[in-house]
Coordinates of C-alpha atoms (C1' of nucleotides) in Angstrom, one line a residue:
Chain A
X13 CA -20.7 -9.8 36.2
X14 CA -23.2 -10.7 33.4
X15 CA -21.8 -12.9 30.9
X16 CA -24.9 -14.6 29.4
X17 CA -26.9 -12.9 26.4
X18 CA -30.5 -12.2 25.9
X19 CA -32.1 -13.3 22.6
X20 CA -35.2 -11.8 23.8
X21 CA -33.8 -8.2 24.1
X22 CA -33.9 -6.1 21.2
X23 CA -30.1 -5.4 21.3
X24 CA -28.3 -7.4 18.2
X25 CA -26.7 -10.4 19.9
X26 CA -23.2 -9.3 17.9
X27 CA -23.7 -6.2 19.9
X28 CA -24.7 -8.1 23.4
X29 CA -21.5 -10.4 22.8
X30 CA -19.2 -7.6 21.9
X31 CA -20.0 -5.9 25.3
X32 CA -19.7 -9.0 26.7
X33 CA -16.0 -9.5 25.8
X34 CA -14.8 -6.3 26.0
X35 CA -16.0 -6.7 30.1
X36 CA -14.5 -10.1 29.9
X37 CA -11.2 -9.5 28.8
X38 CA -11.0 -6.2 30.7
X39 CA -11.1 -8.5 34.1
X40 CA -8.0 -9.6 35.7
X41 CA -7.7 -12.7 34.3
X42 CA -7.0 -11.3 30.8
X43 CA -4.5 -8.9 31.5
X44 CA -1.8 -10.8 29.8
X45 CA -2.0 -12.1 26.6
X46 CA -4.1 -14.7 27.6
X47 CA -5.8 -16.6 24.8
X48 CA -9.5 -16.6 24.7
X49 CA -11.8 -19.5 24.4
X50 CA -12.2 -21.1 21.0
X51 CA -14.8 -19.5 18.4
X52 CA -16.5 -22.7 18.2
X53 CA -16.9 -23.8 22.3
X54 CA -17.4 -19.7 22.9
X55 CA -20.4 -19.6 19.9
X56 CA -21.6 -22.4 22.1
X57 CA -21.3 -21.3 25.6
X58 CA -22.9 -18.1 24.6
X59 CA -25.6 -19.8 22.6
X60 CA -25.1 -17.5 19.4
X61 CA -23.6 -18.7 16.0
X62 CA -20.0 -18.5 14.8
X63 CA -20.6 -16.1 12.7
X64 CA -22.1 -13.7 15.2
X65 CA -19.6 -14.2 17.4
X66 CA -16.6 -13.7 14.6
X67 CA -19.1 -10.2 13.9
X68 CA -18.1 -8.9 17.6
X69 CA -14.6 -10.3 17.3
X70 CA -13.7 -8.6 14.0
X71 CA -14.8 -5.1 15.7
X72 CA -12.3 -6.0 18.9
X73 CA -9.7 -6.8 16.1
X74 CA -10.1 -4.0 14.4
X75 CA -9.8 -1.6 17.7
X76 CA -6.8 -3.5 18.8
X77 CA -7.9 -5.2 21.3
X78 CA -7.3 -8.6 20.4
X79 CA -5.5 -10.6 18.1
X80 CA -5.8 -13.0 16.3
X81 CA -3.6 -16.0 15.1
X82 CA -4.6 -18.8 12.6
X83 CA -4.3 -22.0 14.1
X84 CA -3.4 -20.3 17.1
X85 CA -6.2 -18.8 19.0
X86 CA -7.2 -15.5 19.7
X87 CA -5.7 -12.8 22.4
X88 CA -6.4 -10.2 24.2
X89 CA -4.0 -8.1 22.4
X90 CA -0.1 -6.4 24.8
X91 CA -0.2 -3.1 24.6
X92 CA 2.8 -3.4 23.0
X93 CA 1.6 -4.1 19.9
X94 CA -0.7 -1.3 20.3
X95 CA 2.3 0.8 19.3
X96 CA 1.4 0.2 15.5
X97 CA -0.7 2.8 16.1
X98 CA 1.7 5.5 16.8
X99 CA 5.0 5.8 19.7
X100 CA 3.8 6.8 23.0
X101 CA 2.6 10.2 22.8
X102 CA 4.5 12.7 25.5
X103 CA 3.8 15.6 26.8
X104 CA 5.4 19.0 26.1
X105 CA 8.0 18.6 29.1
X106 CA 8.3 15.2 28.0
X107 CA 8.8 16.2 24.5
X108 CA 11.4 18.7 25.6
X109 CA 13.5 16.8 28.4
X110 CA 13.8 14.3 25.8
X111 CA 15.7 16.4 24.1
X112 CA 17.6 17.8 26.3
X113 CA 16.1 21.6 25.9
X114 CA 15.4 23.4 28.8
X115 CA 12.3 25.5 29.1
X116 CA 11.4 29.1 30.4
X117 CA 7.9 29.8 31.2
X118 CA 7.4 33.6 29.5
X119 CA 3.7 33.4 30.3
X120 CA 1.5 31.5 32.3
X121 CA -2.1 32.4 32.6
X122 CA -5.1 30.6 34.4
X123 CA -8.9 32.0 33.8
X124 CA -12.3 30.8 34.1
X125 CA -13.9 31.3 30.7
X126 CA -17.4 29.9 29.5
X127 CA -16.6 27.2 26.5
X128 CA -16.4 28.0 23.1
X129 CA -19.2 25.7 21.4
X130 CA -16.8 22.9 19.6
X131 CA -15.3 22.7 23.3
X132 CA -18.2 22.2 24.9
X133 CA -19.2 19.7 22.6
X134 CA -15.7 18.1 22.8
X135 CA -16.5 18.0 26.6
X136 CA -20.2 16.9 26.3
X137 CA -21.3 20.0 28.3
X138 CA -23.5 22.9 28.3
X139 CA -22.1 26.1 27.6
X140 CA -23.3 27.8 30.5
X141 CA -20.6 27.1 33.0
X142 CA -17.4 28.3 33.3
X143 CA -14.1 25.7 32.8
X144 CA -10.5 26.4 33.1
X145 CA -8.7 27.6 30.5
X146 CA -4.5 27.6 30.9
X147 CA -2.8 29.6 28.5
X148 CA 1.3 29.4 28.7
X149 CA 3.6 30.9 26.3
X150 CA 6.9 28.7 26.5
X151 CA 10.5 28.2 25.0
X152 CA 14.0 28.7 25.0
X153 CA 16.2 30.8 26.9
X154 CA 16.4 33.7 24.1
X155 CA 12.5 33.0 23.6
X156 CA 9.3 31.5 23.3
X157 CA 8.3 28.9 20.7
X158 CA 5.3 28.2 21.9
X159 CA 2.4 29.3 22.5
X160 CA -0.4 26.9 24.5
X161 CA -4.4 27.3 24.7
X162 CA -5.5 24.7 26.8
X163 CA -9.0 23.8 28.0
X164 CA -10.1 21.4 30.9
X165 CA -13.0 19.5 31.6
X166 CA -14.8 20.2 35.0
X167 CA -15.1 16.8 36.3
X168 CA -10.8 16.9 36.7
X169 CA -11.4 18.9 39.1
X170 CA -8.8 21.7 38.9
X171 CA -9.2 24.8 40.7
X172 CA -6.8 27.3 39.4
X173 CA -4.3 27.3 42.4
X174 CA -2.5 24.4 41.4
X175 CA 0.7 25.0 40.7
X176 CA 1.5 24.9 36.4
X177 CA 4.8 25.2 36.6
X178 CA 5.5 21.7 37.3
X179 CA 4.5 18.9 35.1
X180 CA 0.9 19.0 33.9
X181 CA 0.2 15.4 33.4
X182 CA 2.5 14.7 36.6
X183 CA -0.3 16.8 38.5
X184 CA -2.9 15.0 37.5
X185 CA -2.2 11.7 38.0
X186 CA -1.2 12.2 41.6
X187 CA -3.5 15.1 42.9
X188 CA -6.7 14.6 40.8
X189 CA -6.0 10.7 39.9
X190 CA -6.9 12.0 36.3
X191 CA -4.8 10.0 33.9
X192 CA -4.4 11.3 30.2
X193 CA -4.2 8.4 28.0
X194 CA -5.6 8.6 24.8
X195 CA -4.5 12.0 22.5
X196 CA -5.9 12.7 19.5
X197 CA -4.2 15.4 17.4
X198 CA -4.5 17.0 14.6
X199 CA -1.5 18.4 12.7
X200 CA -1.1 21.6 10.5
X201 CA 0.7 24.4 8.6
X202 CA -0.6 27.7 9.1
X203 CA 0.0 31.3 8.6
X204 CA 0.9 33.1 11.8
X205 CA -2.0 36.1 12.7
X206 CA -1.4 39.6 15.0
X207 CA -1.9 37.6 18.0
X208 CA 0.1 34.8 17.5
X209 CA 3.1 36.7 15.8
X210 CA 3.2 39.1 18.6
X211 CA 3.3 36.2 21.2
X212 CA 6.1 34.4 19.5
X213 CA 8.4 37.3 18.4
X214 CA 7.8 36.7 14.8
X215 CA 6.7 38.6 11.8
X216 CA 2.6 38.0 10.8
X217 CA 2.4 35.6 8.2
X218 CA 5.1 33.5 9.4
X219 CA 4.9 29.7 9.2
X220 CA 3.6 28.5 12.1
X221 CA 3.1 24.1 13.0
X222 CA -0.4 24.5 14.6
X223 CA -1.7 21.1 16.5
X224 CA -5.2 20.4 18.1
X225 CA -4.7 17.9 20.7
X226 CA -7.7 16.2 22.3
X227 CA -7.0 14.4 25.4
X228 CA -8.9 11.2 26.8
X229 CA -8.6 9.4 30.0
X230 CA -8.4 5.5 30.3
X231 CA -12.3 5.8 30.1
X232 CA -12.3 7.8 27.1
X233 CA -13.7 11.0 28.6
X234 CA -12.7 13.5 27.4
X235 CA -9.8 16.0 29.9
X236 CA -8.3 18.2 27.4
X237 CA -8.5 20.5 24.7
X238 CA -5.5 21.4 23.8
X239 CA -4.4 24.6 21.1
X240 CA -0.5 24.5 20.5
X241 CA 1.0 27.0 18.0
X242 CA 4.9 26.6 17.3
X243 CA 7.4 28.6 15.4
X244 CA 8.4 27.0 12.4
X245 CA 11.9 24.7 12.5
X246 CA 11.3 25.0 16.3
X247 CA 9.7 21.4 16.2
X248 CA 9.3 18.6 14.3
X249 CA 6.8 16.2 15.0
X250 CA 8.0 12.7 14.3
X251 CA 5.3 9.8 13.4
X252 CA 6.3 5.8 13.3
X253 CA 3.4 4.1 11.8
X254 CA 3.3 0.3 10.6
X255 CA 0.8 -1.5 8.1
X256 CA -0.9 -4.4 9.9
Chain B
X12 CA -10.0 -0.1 -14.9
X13 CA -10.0 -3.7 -13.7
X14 CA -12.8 -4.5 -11.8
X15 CA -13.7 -7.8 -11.7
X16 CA -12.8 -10.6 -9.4
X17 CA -10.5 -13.6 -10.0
X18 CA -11.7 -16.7 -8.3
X19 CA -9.1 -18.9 -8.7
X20 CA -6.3 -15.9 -7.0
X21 CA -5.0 -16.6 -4.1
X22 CA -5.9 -13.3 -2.7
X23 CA -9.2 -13.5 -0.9
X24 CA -12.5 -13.0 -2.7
X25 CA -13.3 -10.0 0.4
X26 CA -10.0 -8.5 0.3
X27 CA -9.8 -8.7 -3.8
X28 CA -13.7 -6.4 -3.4
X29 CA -12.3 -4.5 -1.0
X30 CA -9.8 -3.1 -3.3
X31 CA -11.4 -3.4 -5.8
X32 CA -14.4 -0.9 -4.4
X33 CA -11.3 1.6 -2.6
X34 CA -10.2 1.8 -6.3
X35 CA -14.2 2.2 -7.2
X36 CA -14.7 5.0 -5.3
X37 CA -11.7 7.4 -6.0
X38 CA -13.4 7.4 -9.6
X39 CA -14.9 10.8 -10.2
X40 CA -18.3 9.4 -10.8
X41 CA -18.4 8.9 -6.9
X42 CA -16.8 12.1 -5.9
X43 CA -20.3 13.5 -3.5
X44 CA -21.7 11.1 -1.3
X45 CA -22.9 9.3 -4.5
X46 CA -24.8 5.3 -3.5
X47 CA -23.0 2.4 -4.7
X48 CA -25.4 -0.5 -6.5
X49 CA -27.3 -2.3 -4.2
X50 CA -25.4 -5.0 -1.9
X51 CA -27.6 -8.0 -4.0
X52 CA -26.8 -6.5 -7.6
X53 CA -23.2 -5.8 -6.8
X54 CA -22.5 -9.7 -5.3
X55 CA -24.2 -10.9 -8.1
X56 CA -22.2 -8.3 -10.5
X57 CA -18.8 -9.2 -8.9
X58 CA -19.8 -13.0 -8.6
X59 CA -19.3 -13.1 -4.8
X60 CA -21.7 -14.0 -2.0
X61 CA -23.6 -11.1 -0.4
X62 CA -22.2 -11.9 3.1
X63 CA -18.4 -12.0 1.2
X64 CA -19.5 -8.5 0.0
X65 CA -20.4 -7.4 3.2
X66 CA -17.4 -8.3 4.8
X67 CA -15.5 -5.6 2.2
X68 CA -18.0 -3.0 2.6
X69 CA -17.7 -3.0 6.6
X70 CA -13.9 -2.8 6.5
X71 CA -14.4 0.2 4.5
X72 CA -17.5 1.4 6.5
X73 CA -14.8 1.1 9.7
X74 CA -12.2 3.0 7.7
X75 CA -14.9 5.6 7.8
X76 CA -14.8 5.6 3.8
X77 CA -18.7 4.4 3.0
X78 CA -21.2 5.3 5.1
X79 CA -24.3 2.7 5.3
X80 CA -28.1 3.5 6.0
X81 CA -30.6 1.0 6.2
X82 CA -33.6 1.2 3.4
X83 CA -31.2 3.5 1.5
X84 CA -28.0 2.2 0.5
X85 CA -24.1 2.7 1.0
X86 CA -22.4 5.7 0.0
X87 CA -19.3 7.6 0.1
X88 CA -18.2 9.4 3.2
X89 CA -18.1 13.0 2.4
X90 CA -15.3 13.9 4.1
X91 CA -14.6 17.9 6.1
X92 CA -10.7 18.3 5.9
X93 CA -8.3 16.0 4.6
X94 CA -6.5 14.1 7.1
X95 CA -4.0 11.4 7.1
X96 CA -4.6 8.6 10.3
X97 CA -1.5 7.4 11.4
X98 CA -3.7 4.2 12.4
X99 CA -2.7 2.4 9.6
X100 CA -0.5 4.4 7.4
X101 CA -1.4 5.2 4.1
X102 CA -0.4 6.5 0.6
X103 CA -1.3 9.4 -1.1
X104 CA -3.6 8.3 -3.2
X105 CA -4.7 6.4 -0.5
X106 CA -5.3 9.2 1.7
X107 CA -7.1 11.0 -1.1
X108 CA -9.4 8.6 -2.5
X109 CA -10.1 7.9 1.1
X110 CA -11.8 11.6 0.8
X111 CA -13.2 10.7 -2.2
X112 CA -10.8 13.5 -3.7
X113 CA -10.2 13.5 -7.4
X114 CA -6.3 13.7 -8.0
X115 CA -4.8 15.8 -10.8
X116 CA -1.0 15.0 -11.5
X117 CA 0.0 18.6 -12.6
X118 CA 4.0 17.1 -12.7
X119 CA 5.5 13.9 -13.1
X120 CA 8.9 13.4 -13.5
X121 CA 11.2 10.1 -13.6
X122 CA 15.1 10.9 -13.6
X123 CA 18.6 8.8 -12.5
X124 CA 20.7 10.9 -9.6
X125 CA 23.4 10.3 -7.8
X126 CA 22.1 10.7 -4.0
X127 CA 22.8 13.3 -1.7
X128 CA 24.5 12.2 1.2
X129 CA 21.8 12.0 3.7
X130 CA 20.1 10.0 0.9
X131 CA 23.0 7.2 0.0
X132 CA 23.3 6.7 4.0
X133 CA 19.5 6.4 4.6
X134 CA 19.5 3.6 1.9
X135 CA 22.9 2.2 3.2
X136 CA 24.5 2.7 -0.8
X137 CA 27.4 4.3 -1.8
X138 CA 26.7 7.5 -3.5
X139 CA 28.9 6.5 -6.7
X140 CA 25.5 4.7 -8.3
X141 CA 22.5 6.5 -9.6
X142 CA 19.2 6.1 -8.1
X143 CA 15.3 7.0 -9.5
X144 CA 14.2 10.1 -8.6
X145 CA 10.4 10.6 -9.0
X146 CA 9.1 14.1 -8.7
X147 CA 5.4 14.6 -8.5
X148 CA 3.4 17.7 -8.0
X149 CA -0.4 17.0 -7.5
X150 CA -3.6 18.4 -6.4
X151 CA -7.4 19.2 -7.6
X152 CA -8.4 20.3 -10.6
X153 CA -8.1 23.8 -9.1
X154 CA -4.7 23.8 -8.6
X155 CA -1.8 21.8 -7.5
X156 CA -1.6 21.3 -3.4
X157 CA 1.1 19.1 -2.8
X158 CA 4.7 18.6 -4.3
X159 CA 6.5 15.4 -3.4
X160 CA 10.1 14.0 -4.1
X161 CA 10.8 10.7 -4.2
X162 CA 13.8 8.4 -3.5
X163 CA 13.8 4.6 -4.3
X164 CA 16.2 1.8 -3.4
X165 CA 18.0 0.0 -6.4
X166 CA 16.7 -2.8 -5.2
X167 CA 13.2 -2.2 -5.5
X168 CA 14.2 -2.7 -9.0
X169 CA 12.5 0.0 -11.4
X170 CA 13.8 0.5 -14.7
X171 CA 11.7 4.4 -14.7
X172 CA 9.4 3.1 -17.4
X173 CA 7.1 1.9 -15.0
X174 CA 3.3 3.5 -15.1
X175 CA 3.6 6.3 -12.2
X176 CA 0.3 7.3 -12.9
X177 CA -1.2 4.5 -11.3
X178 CA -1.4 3.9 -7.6
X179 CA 2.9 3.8 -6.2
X180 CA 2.7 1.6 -3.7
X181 CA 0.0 -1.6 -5.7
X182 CA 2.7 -1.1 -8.5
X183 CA 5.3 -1.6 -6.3
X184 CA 3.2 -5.1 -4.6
X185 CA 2.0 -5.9 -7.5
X186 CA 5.0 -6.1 -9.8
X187 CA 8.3 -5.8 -7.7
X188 CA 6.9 -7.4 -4.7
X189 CA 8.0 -5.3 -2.5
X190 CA 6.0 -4.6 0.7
X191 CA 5.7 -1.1 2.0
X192 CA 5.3 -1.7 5.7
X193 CA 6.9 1.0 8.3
X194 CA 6.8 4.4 7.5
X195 CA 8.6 6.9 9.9
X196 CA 7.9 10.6 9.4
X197 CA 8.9 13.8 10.4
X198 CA 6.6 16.6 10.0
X199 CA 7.4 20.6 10.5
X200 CA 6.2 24.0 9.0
X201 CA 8.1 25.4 6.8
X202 CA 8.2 28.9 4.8
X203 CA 7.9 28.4 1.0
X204 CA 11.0 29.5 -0.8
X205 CA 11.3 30.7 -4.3
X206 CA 11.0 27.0 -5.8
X207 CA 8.2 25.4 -3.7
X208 CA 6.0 28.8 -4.0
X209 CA 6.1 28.4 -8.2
X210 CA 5.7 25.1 -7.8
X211 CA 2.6 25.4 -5.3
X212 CA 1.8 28.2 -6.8
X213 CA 1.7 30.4 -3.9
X214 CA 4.1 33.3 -2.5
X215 CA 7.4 33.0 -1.3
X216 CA 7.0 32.7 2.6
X217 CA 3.9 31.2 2.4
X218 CA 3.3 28.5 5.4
X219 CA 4.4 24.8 4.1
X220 CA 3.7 21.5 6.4
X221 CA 6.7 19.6 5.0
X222 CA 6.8 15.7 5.8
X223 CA 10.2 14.1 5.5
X224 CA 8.8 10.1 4.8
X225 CA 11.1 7.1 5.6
X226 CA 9.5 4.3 4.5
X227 CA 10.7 0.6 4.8
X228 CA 9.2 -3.0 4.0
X229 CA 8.6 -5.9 6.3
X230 CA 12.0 -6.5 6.9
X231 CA 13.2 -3.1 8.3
X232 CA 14.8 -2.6 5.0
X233 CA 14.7 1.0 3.3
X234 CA 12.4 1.8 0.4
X235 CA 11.5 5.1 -0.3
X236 CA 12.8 8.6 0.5
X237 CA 10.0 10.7 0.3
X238 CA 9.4 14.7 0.6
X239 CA 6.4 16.2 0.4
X240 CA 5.2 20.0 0.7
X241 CA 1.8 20.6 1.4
X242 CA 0.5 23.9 0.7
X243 CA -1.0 25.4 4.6
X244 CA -4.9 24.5 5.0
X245 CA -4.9 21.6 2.3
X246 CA -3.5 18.9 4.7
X247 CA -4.2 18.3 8.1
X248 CA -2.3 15.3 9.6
X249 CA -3.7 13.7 12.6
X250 CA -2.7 11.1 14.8
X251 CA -4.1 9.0 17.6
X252 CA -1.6 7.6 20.4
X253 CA -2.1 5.8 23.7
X254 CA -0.1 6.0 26.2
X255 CA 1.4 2.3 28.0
Chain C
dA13 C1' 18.4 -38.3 19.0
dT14 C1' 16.6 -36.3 14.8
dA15 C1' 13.8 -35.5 11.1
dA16 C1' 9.8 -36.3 8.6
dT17 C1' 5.0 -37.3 8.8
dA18 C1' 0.3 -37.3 10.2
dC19 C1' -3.2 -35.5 13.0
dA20 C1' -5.8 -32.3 15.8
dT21 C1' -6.8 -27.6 16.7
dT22 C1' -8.1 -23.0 15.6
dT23 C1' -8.8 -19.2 12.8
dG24 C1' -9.8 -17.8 7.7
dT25 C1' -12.7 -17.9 3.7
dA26 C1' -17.0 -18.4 1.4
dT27 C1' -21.7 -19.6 0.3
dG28 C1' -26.8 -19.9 0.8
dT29 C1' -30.7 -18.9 3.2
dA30 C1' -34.2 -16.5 5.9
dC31 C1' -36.4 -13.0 8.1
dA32 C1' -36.2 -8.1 10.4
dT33 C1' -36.1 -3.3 10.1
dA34 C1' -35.7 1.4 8.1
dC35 C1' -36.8 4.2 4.5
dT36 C1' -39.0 5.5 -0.1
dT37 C1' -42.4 5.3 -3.4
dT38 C1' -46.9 4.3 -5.0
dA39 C1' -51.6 3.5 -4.7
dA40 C1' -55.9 3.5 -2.3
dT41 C1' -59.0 5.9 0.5
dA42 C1' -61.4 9.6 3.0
Chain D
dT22 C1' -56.4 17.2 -2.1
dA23 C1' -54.5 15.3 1.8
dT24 C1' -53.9 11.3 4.5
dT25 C1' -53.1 6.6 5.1
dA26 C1' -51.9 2.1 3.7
dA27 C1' -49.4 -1.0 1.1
dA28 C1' -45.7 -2.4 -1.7
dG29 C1' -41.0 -2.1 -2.8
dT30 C1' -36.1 -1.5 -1.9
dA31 C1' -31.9 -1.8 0.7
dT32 C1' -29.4 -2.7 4.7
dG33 C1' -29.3 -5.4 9.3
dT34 C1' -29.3 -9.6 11.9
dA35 C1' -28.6 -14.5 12.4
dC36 C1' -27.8 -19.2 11.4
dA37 C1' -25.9 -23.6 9.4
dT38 C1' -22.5 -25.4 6.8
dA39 C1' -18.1 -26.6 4.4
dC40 C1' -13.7 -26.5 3.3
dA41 C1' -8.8 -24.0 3.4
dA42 C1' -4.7 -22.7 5.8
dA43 C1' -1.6 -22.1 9.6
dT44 C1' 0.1 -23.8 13.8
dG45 C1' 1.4 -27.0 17.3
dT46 C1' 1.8 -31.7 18.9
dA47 C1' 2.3 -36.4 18.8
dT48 C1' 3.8 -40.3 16.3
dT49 C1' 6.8 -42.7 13.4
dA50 C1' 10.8 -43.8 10.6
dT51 C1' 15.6 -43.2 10.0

DNA sequence: ATAATACATTTGTATGTACATACTTTAATA
DNA sequence: TATTAAAGTATGTACATACAAATGTATTAT
């Protein structure tokens, strides 16, 4: 692994040195907590000033992956504390099981269909090939509350005969080694069209909790795009956020 | 407006210009992507170091509230949709100066109530002592977007003659010392019923996203009560999670 | 043994300085 | 006039330096 830094290269050595430790503390020997090297001996070993090297620092601060402590030393950070962020996302079986509801599958669709142009661009693609889309309508007993758009990205590798009833994300992991680890969502109110009035058994114009969900792997590619319209009251999305 | 910096605080000179340019910014001169004074003037302006300056601007380049370009100058993000990150919770006016939204308070009313029972048992009081209410309906210039009801603690310690105009939570630092910290949140759509739609002025049935807020200080201990009804399409709330 | 003190360590804050690089404006030149 | 060159402006990079504040440890006095 390269661990020195170039002052010759045209790369910013707060850049070089940020690369740098975010390869050095994602080897084995920093899984845990671990304190890094002092600023001062690091700004040395790496030939580069304080400053520079508290430049890169700040930016692994600031994404949570290290912390700091004043007269301490700095860490690479437990993912524990990463929960400052927000609780560990679930998904929708997840979400459900936790709360003891059972779920009925009204509809469950699987199509090839050539990506709309924000999900291309979500999925860094061309628009030319065709990708999965899964579309599942799901709820209660005495109906649906749900109604799911989902989109994946080619390289997971899905070919339509899997079987969706199960677990998604349970899939995944164990048949395509795909795991979903980052979501980023987007939360609103909206009014309820035709379409999705007719697929939930409501009246148009109805309040309906719409959330975008974007769905990353450990690498931060991008897996899903995820469309998820429920019927009002039906869910509550809880949020436990904490100041740092 | 008080925007100077005080040398011999405590507070640090970077953190004092960081709020000091948030507050900056939410002023209607710098509403469209308008260019702050030039790093060199503003240092010498605000009687801070360049590199001290710096260090506020980048937090609030990262906070994706000033955008930087070289041989131009800094200026304020213009912003799509309004969105709240559940990275490191905010206040409203947070959230909307953030977007370099101007805020119009359309409402503001202070009152003593005895709490509702959910209320009294959030806050751990018996119901038998009034507590402030603060009711606040905001929004642009247009028109009001969102209506919020507030709950605070007795032991926050306001008297209700305290300026609610003024940013809730610095108040609240500021003179009572008390720390907002956690905020836990539950978020749903909602159909607008008689009051909310005259209130927001919009039909009865109209789509709400109504947050329930329960926010706490550093020591787990509640604060604030807080509802808010945002009128559909005005707020989007979005939240990043990792999984562990 | 315990508590108080002093010291070393490490990050935090803050400044001054210098030059590089990207972009804009102005002036000179063909 | 149009093109090019130079000057000006503003951010970007990088360093050396100094002291402050929090923490942990070793030492000392009680």
């Amino acid at each position: 692994m390269k661990l020195t830094i170039d002052h010759k290269s045209p790369v910013p050595l707060h850049i070089q040195a940020e690369e740098l430790l975010r390869r050095l503390i994602e080897s084995p020997e920093y899984i845990e907590g671990k304190l890094l090297p002092n600023e001062v001996e690091l700004s040395k070993k790496l030939c580069i000033s304080r400053t520079t090297l508290r430049q890169s620092i700040n930016k692994l601060v600031y994404d949570g992956l290290l912390v700091r402590k004043k007269g301490v030393g700095t860490k690479v950070a437990e993912s524990k504390s990463l929960s400052s962020k927000s609780k560990n996302w679930m998904s929708f079986s997840q979400e459900m099981s936790a709360r003891g509801i059972p779920i009925k599958n009204f509809e469950l669709h699987v199509s090839w269909v050539f990506p709309e142009k924000r999900i291309a661009s979500f999925f860094e693609i061309k628009g030319d090939k065709k990708i999965l889309k899964l579309v599942r309508l799901r709820g209660r007993p005495e109906g649906p509350f749900v109604y799911f758009e989902s989109y994946f990205h080619p390289s997971v590798g899905l070919t339509g005969e899997e079987d969706y009833k199960s677990p998604l994300y349970e899939m995944l992991e164990k048949e395509h080694a795909v795991i979903a680890m980052i979501s980023k969502e987007e939360i609103s109110a909206i009014a309820a069209d035709h379409f999705i009035a007719e697929k939930l058994e409501t009246v148009i114009g109805a309040p309906i909790l719409f959330r975008k969900r974007f769905v990353y792997d450990l690498n931060e590619k991008p897996i899903e795009y995820n469309l998820g319209y429920y019927k009002a009251d039906s869910f509550v999305y809880t949020v436990e956020s904490r100041r740092e």
